[in-house]
């Protein structure tokens, strides 16, 4: 049973019961329609959850679920129509559907984001950051019918249904994590900052940064230098005789000069102070909780983004401030070598699956004789997935290809597809965007009869850049799908450990997610059980994506009092 919630008037909600009709393509079947006042909705949802566990259908989980959570109401399942629309609109599996071929409409409207993981140049995020608008969507009934039609007629209905269910479950999890919050100690955060930065200044730089600034000025003989200004710092470095073209840390590490250690230390501490210093603490931590605003599907690969707070970039220096409540524990879990293992499953590479069976994958690659050292195995795998062609990666790639031809062939084929300007698709059905107009213009100019060598070189370079994007897209997007299935399965298992009718935070609950890592806040007596459920959920996610193919997804689960103790 689906129950669709639609806003019909200010303060009024329509609840439409929709009968299940698997495979139907001619629209939804309305069984009953009820109109409610906003104030009546939480109790209505509570009753229906207890009676029939329906799948709730709404335009945007972010607009409905936080209010229900605030009233102490949890839901088991939902369909997030906006997230699902974005997937079906772009997927190669539904390319011929009416939904995919329709002109842009309200369901394609954008939302404001920030803190997104950066895709390659020209690779759009799911939402347009510069021209974000909020448009009230039309009735959800028509959209649900269009989505069901598109899935039923697609090239892989089962995979798409799993993807849409996982994406919608992710939206529920994001709202629940914001509601529960990450347990956070203001006092501990202040202690950690003082240990590396010195006392909190009333204004200006902290003591440690002032000391380092003085060292840098002295070493570069630049008494008026502002080390926070990249142009000033670059000029001072060049005046000191250093052949440097930027102030990026990776370039500075190659230099031999007395000022460089202080510059690198300054950059690191300055970043900590600006991104997660005392001002961040004042803005983002309330009542012992950090509540970031997660945006599921915020990046084209399906990875999450956040709106402010930098939750996806919480530095090691302050992780010790993430502290469990008295009588509770944190279960910090992360999946080992997730993307290489996803590649193994995507390619059906039995040799690579065997190399990672029950052990560290990189050590297993060494054991095959493909490379001599674990570090080489890691460099070679990263080169395969990200398209590195020079240095150690370029030298080791042929050896990796001989040992694991199916895995390497899959990413190479994805790269060639991107270089042609075509689309690649993840395991469950999320597809990459096409390159933008500027990319196409460059390729067109280079193919003309009067093209210049410079235009041709630029076209080749851009094509290779896009090929590196599609090479990684197919792996990263599939890894994001695995992570969603992992979290969705874990969420269900944690719910069974919570007393019936109890609020979200009464039992073990998810409080943090970062690509291949989760944190569960749990009563101490359930910590070992939760750790076992975390591992079992990873195994279940692997089966959902790859069936019986023997690829392992090992997860480490540390039971700690503080996030800082886990690594």
XYZ file of C-alpha atoms in Angstrom:
567
model
C 0.000 0.000 0.000
C 1.210 3.482 -0.940
C -0.147 6.598 0.734
C 0.583 9.780 -1.171
C 0.701 13.075 0.699
C -0.014 16.222 -1.271
C -0.478 19.803 -0.126
C -3.896 20.917 -1.367
C -4.207 24.282 0.393
C -2.421 26.259 3.109
C -2.644 24.166 6.256
C -4.391 21.277 4.449
C -2.988 17.930 3.273
C -4.507 15.283 1.026
C -3.696 11.639 1.871
C -4.350 9.326 -1.063
C -4.312 5.548 -0.647
C -2.987 3.890 -3.771
C -3.413 0.195 -4.445
C -0.318 -1.835 -5.319
C -0.203 -2.841 -8.971
C 3.273 -4.160 -9.789
C 4.220 -3.562 -13.403
C 1.260 -1.291 -14.109
C 1.910 1.286 -16.798
C -1.459 2.980 -17.178
C -1.467 5.089 -14.025
C -2.064 4.678 -10.311
C -5.231 3.236 -8.782
C -6.689 5.461 -6.068
C -8.404 3.450 -3.365
C -9.319 6.257 -0.936
C -8.714 9.982 -0.474
C -8.658 11.760 2.895
C -8.144 15.445 3.633
C -6.387 16.473 6.853
C -5.333 19.589 8.684
C -1.574 19.945 9.198
C -2.025 19.412 12.918
C -3.744 16.058 12.285
C -1.025 14.656 10.047
C 1.434 13.281 12.668
C -1.228 11.208 14.403
C -2.598 10.012 11.067
C 0.856 8.843 9.996
C 1.453 7.205 13.384
C -1.775 5.195 13.105
C -1.130 4.115 9.529
C 2.436 3.060 10.326
C 1.215 0.843 13.133
C -1.646 -0.604 11.095
C -0.191 -1.242 7.631
C 3.419 -0.014 7.296
C 2.660 1.777 4.022
C 5.173 3.278 1.653
C 4.685 7.035 1.989
C 4.875 9.021 -1.227
C 5.720 12.710 -1.164
C 7.373 15.329 -3.304
C 10.418 15.861 -1.079
C 11.369 14.079 2.144
C 13.037 17.256 3.393
C 9.695 19.038 3.333
C 7.667 16.373 5.177
C 9.717 14.093 7.400
C 11.426 16.579 9.762
C 8.007 17.750 11.006
C 6.952 14.166 11.655
C 10.185 13.408 13.502
C 9.653 16.530 15.595
C 6.293 15.063 16.639
C 7.928 11.758 17.565
C 6.744 9.896 14.448
C 9.022 7.639 12.380
C 8.184 6.057 9.043
C 9.571 2.825 7.693
C 9.519 3.480 3.943
C 8.915 6.270 1.467
C 9.088 7.298 -2.174
C 10.879 10.619 -2.621
C 9.427 11.733 -5.943
C 11.947 14.501 -6.577
C 14.997 12.313 -6.016
C 13.448 9.493 -8.036
C 12.539 11.883 -10.855
C 16.145 13.066 -11.155
C 17.385 9.487 -11.531
C 14.730 8.394 -14.033
C 15.040 11.593 -16.049
C 18.727 10.928 -16.755
C 19.050 7.143 -16.747
C 19.881 5.325 -19.977
C 17.561 2.557 -18.772
C 14.520 4.844 -19.089
C 15.717 6.996 -21.982
C 12.664 6.348 -24.143
C 10.062 6.917 -21.448
C 7.576 9.775 -21.456
C 9.108 11.012 -18.215
C 12.609 11.202 -19.712
C 11.567 12.782 -23.004
C 9.146 15.374 -21.602
C 10.224 19.041 -21.636
C 11.653 20.405 -18.348
C 9.007 21.035 -15.710
C 8.524 21.765 -12.008
C 9.889 18.379 -10.970
C 13.222 19.392 -12.489
C 13.444 22.504 -10.289
C 16.694 23.016 -8.442
C 17.598 23.436 -4.791
C 20.396 25.409 -3.162
C 23.454 23.376 -2.170
C 26.959 23.957 -0.943
C 29.842 21.859 0.355
C 29.400 19.482 -2.590
C 32.159 17.115 -3.591
C 33.629 18.577 -6.744
C 33.071 16.670 -9.989
C 35.383 17.313 -12.932
C 35.159 20.600 -14.794
C 32.028 20.632 -16.968
C 30.380 17.909 -14.844
C 27.202 19.420 -13.437
C 25.934 18.697 -9.951
C 22.400 17.373 -9.712
C 21.201 20.836 -8.771
C 22.281 24.109 -10.379
C 24.017 26.083 -7.645
C 23.954 29.445 -9.401
C 20.304 29.559 -10.403
C 18.571 27.597 -7.663
C 14.843 28.055 -7.277
C 12.042 26.406 -5.381
C 8.943 25.659 -7.450
C 5.869 24.008 -6.013
C 5.481 20.691 -7.842
C 2.217 19.594 -9.454
C 0.119 16.759 -8.058
C 2.146 13.781 -6.959
C -0.359 11.318 -8.465
C 0.615 12.136 -12.041
C 4.305 12.065 -11.199
C 4.053 8.735 -9.393
C 2.205 7.263 -12.360
C 4.866 8.547 -14.764
C 7.643 7.098 -12.622
C 5.973 3.704 -12.309
C 5.426 3.636 -16.061
C 9.073 4.523 -16.737
C 10.385 1.828 -14.402
C 8.032 -0.890 -15.621
C 9.018 -0.298 -19.249
C 12.730 0.120 -18.525
C 15.584 -2.168 -19.509
C 16.109 -3.266 -15.883
C 13.024 -2.695 -13.682
C 14.333 -4.653 -10.672
C 17.571 -2.697 -10.500
C 15.832 0.636 -10.856
C 13.291 -0.227 -8.173
C 16.138 -1.096 -5.821
C 17.929 2.158 -6.645
C 14.835 4.302 -6.098
C 14.038 2.527 -2.828
C 17.621 2.977 -1.623
C 17.715 6.639 -2.648
C 14.446 7.315 -0.826
C 15.668 5.418 2.245
C 18.743 7.632 2.171
C 16.494 10.682 2.328
C 14.813 9.285 5.459
C 18.218 8.554 7.008
C 19.489 12.052 6.252
C 16.492 13.606 7.990
C 16.845 11.248 10.958
C 20.544 11.993 11.360
C 19.880 15.716 11.373
C 17.057 15.238 13.895
C 19.142 13.060 16.226
C 22.381 14.990 15.751
C 25.961 13.846 16.164
C 26.820 13.851 19.903
C 29.372 16.616 20.314
C 31.302 18.074 23.238
C 31.853 21.828 23.131
C 34.343 21.568 25.979
C 36.376 18.862 24.268
C 36.395 20.766 20.978
C 37.707 23.850 22.796
C 40.447 21.752 24.443
C 41.509 20.299 21.094
C 41.673 23.745 19.497
C 43.653 25.185 22.391
C 46.157 22.347 22.159
C 47.112 23.231 18.588
C 46.103 26.898 18.190
C 46.497 28.347 21.674
C 43.812 30.278 23.599
C 40.806 31.622 21.731
C 41.692 35.137 20.558
C 39.312 38.020 21.053
C 40.118 39.045 17.487
C 42.758 38.292 14.869
C 44.882 35.180 14.592
C 45.353 32.619 17.354
C 48.722 32.486 19.072
C 50.060 29.497 17.096
C 49.306 31.171 13.779
C 50.933 34.424 14.875
C 54.079 32.528 15.855
C 54.197 30.709 12.533
C 53.554 33.943 10.620
C 56.584 35.495 12.308
C 58.723 32.461 11.391
C 57.622 32.667 7.762
C 58.353 36.394 7.525
C 61.797 35.903 9.005
C 62.688 32.944 6.813
C 61.559 34.750 3.654
C 62.915 38.163 4.750
C 59.466 39.667 4.182
C 58.531 41.597 7.358
C 55.171 42.816 6.012
C 54.036 39.510 4.509
C 50.464 38.405 5.129
C 50.660 34.590 4.892
C 46.882 34.423 4.412
C 47.285 36.122 1.012
C 48.283 33.596 -1.693
C 49.537 36.326 -4.095
C 51.723 37.882 -1.390
C 53.066 34.510 -0.279
C 53.804 33.459 -3.866
C 55.758 36.649 -4.537
C 57.741 36.239 -1.309
C 58.623 32.639 -2.217
C 59.729 33.698 -5.694
C 61.803 36.572 -4.306
C 63.525 33.995 -2.107
C 64.678 32.233 -5.287
C 62.159 29.390 -5.236
C 60.820 28.153 -8.585
C 57.169 27.908 -7.622
C 54.015 28.691 -9.607
C 51.415 28.428 -6.840
C 51.045 28.117 -3.074
C 49.330 24.736 -3.221
C 50.597 22.404 -0.522
C 51.523 19.585 -2.908
C 53.817 21.936 -4.834
C 55.353 23.452 -1.720
C 56.263 20.013 -0.365
C 58.668 19.591 -3.285
C 60.707 22.634 -2.195
C 63.759 22.735 0.048
C 63.790 25.969 2.036
C 63.684 26.810 5.776
C 60.332 28.617 5.346
C 58.455 25.671 3.847
C 57.742 23.631 7.028
C 56.304 26.738 8.706
C 54.229 27.615 5.612
C 52.771 24.121 5.405
C 52.002 24.077 9.124
C 50.441 27.539 8.875
C 48.188 26.480 5.982
C 46.999 23.418 7.882
C 46.234 25.262 11.118
C 44.685 28.208 9.288
C 42.317 25.836 7.524
C 41.380 24.255 10.855
C 40.769 27.667 12.425
C 38.623 28.953 9.561
C 36.657 25.777 8.824
C 36.259 24.188 12.280
C 37.436 26.751 14.773
C 35.534 28.507 17.528
C 33.234 30.330 15.111
C 32.180 26.998 13.601
C 31.526 25.684 17.099
C 29.323 28.689 17.936
C 27.340 28.341 14.705
C 26.823 24.590 14.436
C 26.754 22.905 17.852
C 23.652 23.255 20.031
C 22.652 21.284 23.126
C 25.520 18.845 22.715
C 24.693 17.975 19.097
C 26.076 18.816 15.655
C 23.180 18.692 13.192
C 24.419 18.999 9.616
C 21.975 19.371 6.759
C 22.664 16.393 4.496
C 21.622 16.476 0.829
C 21.219 12.916 -0.545
C 22.044 12.641 -4.232
C 23.597 16.110 -4.134
C 26.337 15.150 -6.614
C 25.821 13.522 -10.006
C 27.464 10.281 -8.865
C 24.829 9.889 -6.149
C 27.188 10.878 -3.374
C 25.784 13.129 -0.688
C 26.462 16.804 -0.167
C 25.781 19.044 2.818
C 24.365 22.521 3.215
C 26.888 24.286 5.448
C 28.793 22.940 8.435
C 31.276 20.889 6.443
C 30.043 17.550 7.821
C 31.702 15.679 4.964
C 35.057 17.229 5.862
C 35.243 16.862 9.651
C 39.038 16.930 10.237
C 40.912 14.458 12.394
C 42.042 17.246 14.719
C 38.519 17.694 16.132
C 37.043 14.195 15.829
C 37.878 13.654 19.477
C 35.025 16.070 20.268
C 32.487 13.573 18.918
C 31.755 11.878 22.247
C 29.066 9.354 23.157
C 26.545 10.196 25.862
C 27.041 8.624 29.334
C 26.001 4.977 29.163
C 26.231 4.986 25.363
C 28.894 4.071 22.814
C 29.801 4.989 19.264
C 30.147 2.203 16.715
C 32.396 3.644 14.009
C 32.412 1.505 10.877
C 34.030 1.845 7.479
C 34.199 -0.359 4.425
C 37.699 -1.402 3.387
C 38.745 -0.587 -0.192
C 35.135 -0.048 -1.217
C 35.629 1.298 -4.739
C 38.116 -1.394 -5.883
C 35.744 -4.065 -4.584
C 32.832 -2.409 -6.360
C 34.896 -2.483 -9.554
C 35.502 -6.188 -8.952
C 31.771 -6.863 -8.802
C 30.926 -4.608 -11.753
C 33.461 -6.363 -13.972
C 32.732 -9.841 -12.638
C 36.508 -10.240 -12.306
C 36.873 -13.570 -10.512
C 40.666 -13.219 -10.213
C 40.335 -9.909 -8.362
C 37.506 -11.296 -6.240
C 39.764 -14.151 -5.193
C 42.598 -11.732 -4.423
C 40.366 -9.899 -1.927
C 38.576 -12.923 -0.527
C 38.779 -12.774 3.274
C 41.751 -10.395 3.324
C 43.133 -7.000 2.420
C 42.617 -6.600 -1.331
C 45.926 -4.852 -1.932
C 47.803 -7.586 -0.093
C 45.929 -10.099 -2.223
C 47.033 -8.331 -5.396
C 50.642 -8.574 -4.214
C 50.124 -12.299 -3.569
C 49.163 -12.808 -7.227
C 52.563 -11.509 -8.303
C 51.096 -8.576 -10.221
C 53.157 -6.128 -8.126
C 55.787 -6.435 -5.422
C 54.449 -4.180 -2.663
C 51.087 -3.211 -1.168
C 51.734 0.469 -1.917
C 52.197 -0.416 -5.595
C 48.906 -2.304 -5.628
C 47.094 0.724 -4.209
C 48.704 3.125 -6.688
C 47.876 0.829 -9.603
C 44.228 0.459 -8.562
C 43.792 4.194 -8.058
C 45.378 4.767 -11.456
C 42.916 2.364 -13.048
C 39.891 4.013 -11.454
C 41.003 7.631 -11.877
C 42.866 7.417 -15.177
C 46.436 8.180 -14.121
C 48.764 7.527 -17.067
C 52.105 8.840 -15.826
C 54.510 8.047 -13.001
C 54.131 4.865 -10.983
C 50.464 4.461 -11.986
C 51.284 4.478 -15.677
C 54.158 2.065 -15.175
C 52.116 -0.396 -13.112
C 48.879 -0.333 -15.120
C 50.000 -2.882 -17.758
C 50.854 -5.352 -15.008
C 47.465 -4.828 -13.381
C 45.745 -5.311 -16.746
C 47.497 -8.634 -17.309
C 46.490 -9.927 -13.867
C 42.920 -8.566 -13.845
C 41.893 -7.955 -17.467
C 38.135 -7.767 -16.872
C 38.361 -5.071 -14.197
C 40.765 -2.923 -16.195
C 38.762 -3.387 -19.384
C 35.591 -2.134 -17.686
C 37.108 1.213 -16.652
C 38.946 1.578 -19.945
C 35.679 1.074 -21.833
C 33.990 3.639 -19.572
C 36.772 6.113 -20.352
C 36.454 5.602 -24.117
C 32.692 6.107 -23.824
C 33.230 9.437 -22.082
C 35.829 10.550 -24.600
C 33.168 10.145 -27.308
C 30.773 12.306 -25.271
C 28.516 9.371 -24.469
C 26.922 8.256 -21.187
C 27.879 5.540 -18.704
C 25.522 3.986 -16.159
C 26.019 2.603 -12.662
C 25.168 -0.887 -11.464
C 21.573 -0.002 -10.543
C 20.846 2.626 -13.177
C 22.184 6.101 -12.348
C 23.644 7.636 -15.507
C 26.328 10.241 -16.020
C 25.490 13.629 -17.541
C 26.557 14.482 -21.064
C 29.354 17.014 -21.406
C 28.270 20.631 -21.700
C 28.026 22.932 -24.665
C 31.558 24.302 -24.359
C 32.974 20.767 -24.502
C 30.944 19.974 -27.617
C 32.010 23.238 -29.258
C 35.683 22.422 -28.730
C 35.232 18.934 -30.192
C 33.346 20.336 -33.171
C 36.011 22.956 -33.884
C 38.741 20.319 -33.809
C 36.920 18.091 -36.294
C 36.517 20.796 -38.928
C 38.540 20.799 -42.122
C 40.212 24.078 -41.125
C 41.020 23.124 -37.519
C 44.389 24.150 -36.122
C 46.840 21.907 -34.256
C 46.122 23.933 -31.095
C 42.379 23.264 -31.404
C 43.014 19.578 -31.960
C 45.272 19.333 -28.899
C 42.679 21.123 -26.790
C 39.949 18.759 -27.993
C 42.028 15.689 -27.197
C 42.831 17.043 -23.742
C 39.176 17.801 -22.955
C 38.044 14.425 -24.264
C 40.539 12.669 -22.033
C 39.423 14.747 -19.047
C 35.814 13.724 -19.623
C 36.922 10.145 -20.092
C 38.562 10.244 -16.665
C 35.241 11.471 -15.255
C 33.196 8.651 -16.826
C 35.887 6.111 -15.921
C 35.424 6.965 -12.268
C 31.684 7.705 -12.465
C 30.689 4.116 -13.104
C 32.640 2.964 -10.025
C 31.869 5.855 -7.682
C 28.153 5.886 -8.510
C 27.906 2.136 -7.923
C 29.800 2.531 -4.647
C 27.289 5.200 -3.595
C 24.499 2.718 -4.344
C 26.176 0.058 -2.218
C 26.501 2.553 0.640
C 22.798 3.456 0.406
C 21.822 -0.225 0.521
C 24.187 -0.731 3.468
C 22.651 2.135 5.425
C 19.077 1.203 4.535
C 19.605 -2.371 5.704
C 21.351 -1.192 8.858
C 18.568 1.311 9.583
C 16.004 -1.508 9.468
C 18.092 -3.708 11.748
C 18.621 -0.890 14.253
C 14.879 -0.206 14.312
C 14.306 -3.788 15.435
C 16.615 -3.114 18.400
C 14.487 -0.142 19.482
C 11.343 -0.621 21.609
C 8.085 -0.431 19.637
C 6.664 3.065 19.591
C 9.819 4.608 21.069
C 11.367 7.732 19.589
C 14.315 7.509 17.210
C 16.918 8.345 19.846
C 15.653 5.801 22.402
C 17.605 3.008 20.709
C 20.677 2.671 18.498
C 20.545 5.102 15.594
C 22.691 6.396 12.756
C 24.304 9.758 13.454
C 26.957 10.191 10.738
C 27.725 9.117 7.178
C 30.713 9.821 4.946
C 30.794 7.913 1.626
C 32.000 4.545 3.037
C 31.803 5.214 6.762
C 28.979 5.362 9.297
C 28.663 6.078 13.009
C 25.926 4.587 15.176
C 25.122 5.996 18.624
C 23.980 3.090 20.769
C 23.275 2.121 24.365
C 26.484 0.509 25.630
C 24.832 -2.853 26.284
C 23.867 -3.133 22.597
C 27.223 -2.078 21.154
C 28.473 -5.560 20.258
C 25.125 -6.422 18.688
C 25.171 -3.208 16.669
C 28.707 -3.923 15.434
C 27.564 -7.347 14.242
C 24.559 -5.794 12.487
C 26.824 -3.277 10.752
C 28.886 -6.117 9.274
C 25.831 -8.199 8.372
C 24.277 -5.184 6.624
C 27.407 -4.802 4.471
C 27.146 -8.420 3.386
C 23.469 -7.926 2.542
C 24.264 -4.831 0.468
C 26.804 -6.814 -1.531
C 24.220 -9.494 -2.303
C 21.658 -6.888 -3.345
C 24.022 -5.384 -5.902
C 25.936 -8.426 -7.134
C 23.837 -11.450 -6.247
C 25.970 -14.530 -5.668
C 29.163 -13.161 -7.222
C 31.885 -13.829 -4.615
C 33.109 -10.308 -3.909
C 33.688 -9.449 -0.244
C 32.799 -6.149 1.409
C 34.647 -6.312 4.741
C 33.770 -3.674 7.318
C 35.674 -2.747 10.449
C 33.498 -1.702 13.385
C 35.200 -0.028 16.348
C 33.295 0.400 19.618
C 34.555 3.624 21.187
C 33.630 6.512 23.438
C 34.999 9.085 20.999
C 35.282 9.266 17.218
C 38.934 10.218 17.668
C 39.651 6.809 19.218
C 38.467 4.933 16.121
C 41.401 5.799 13.851
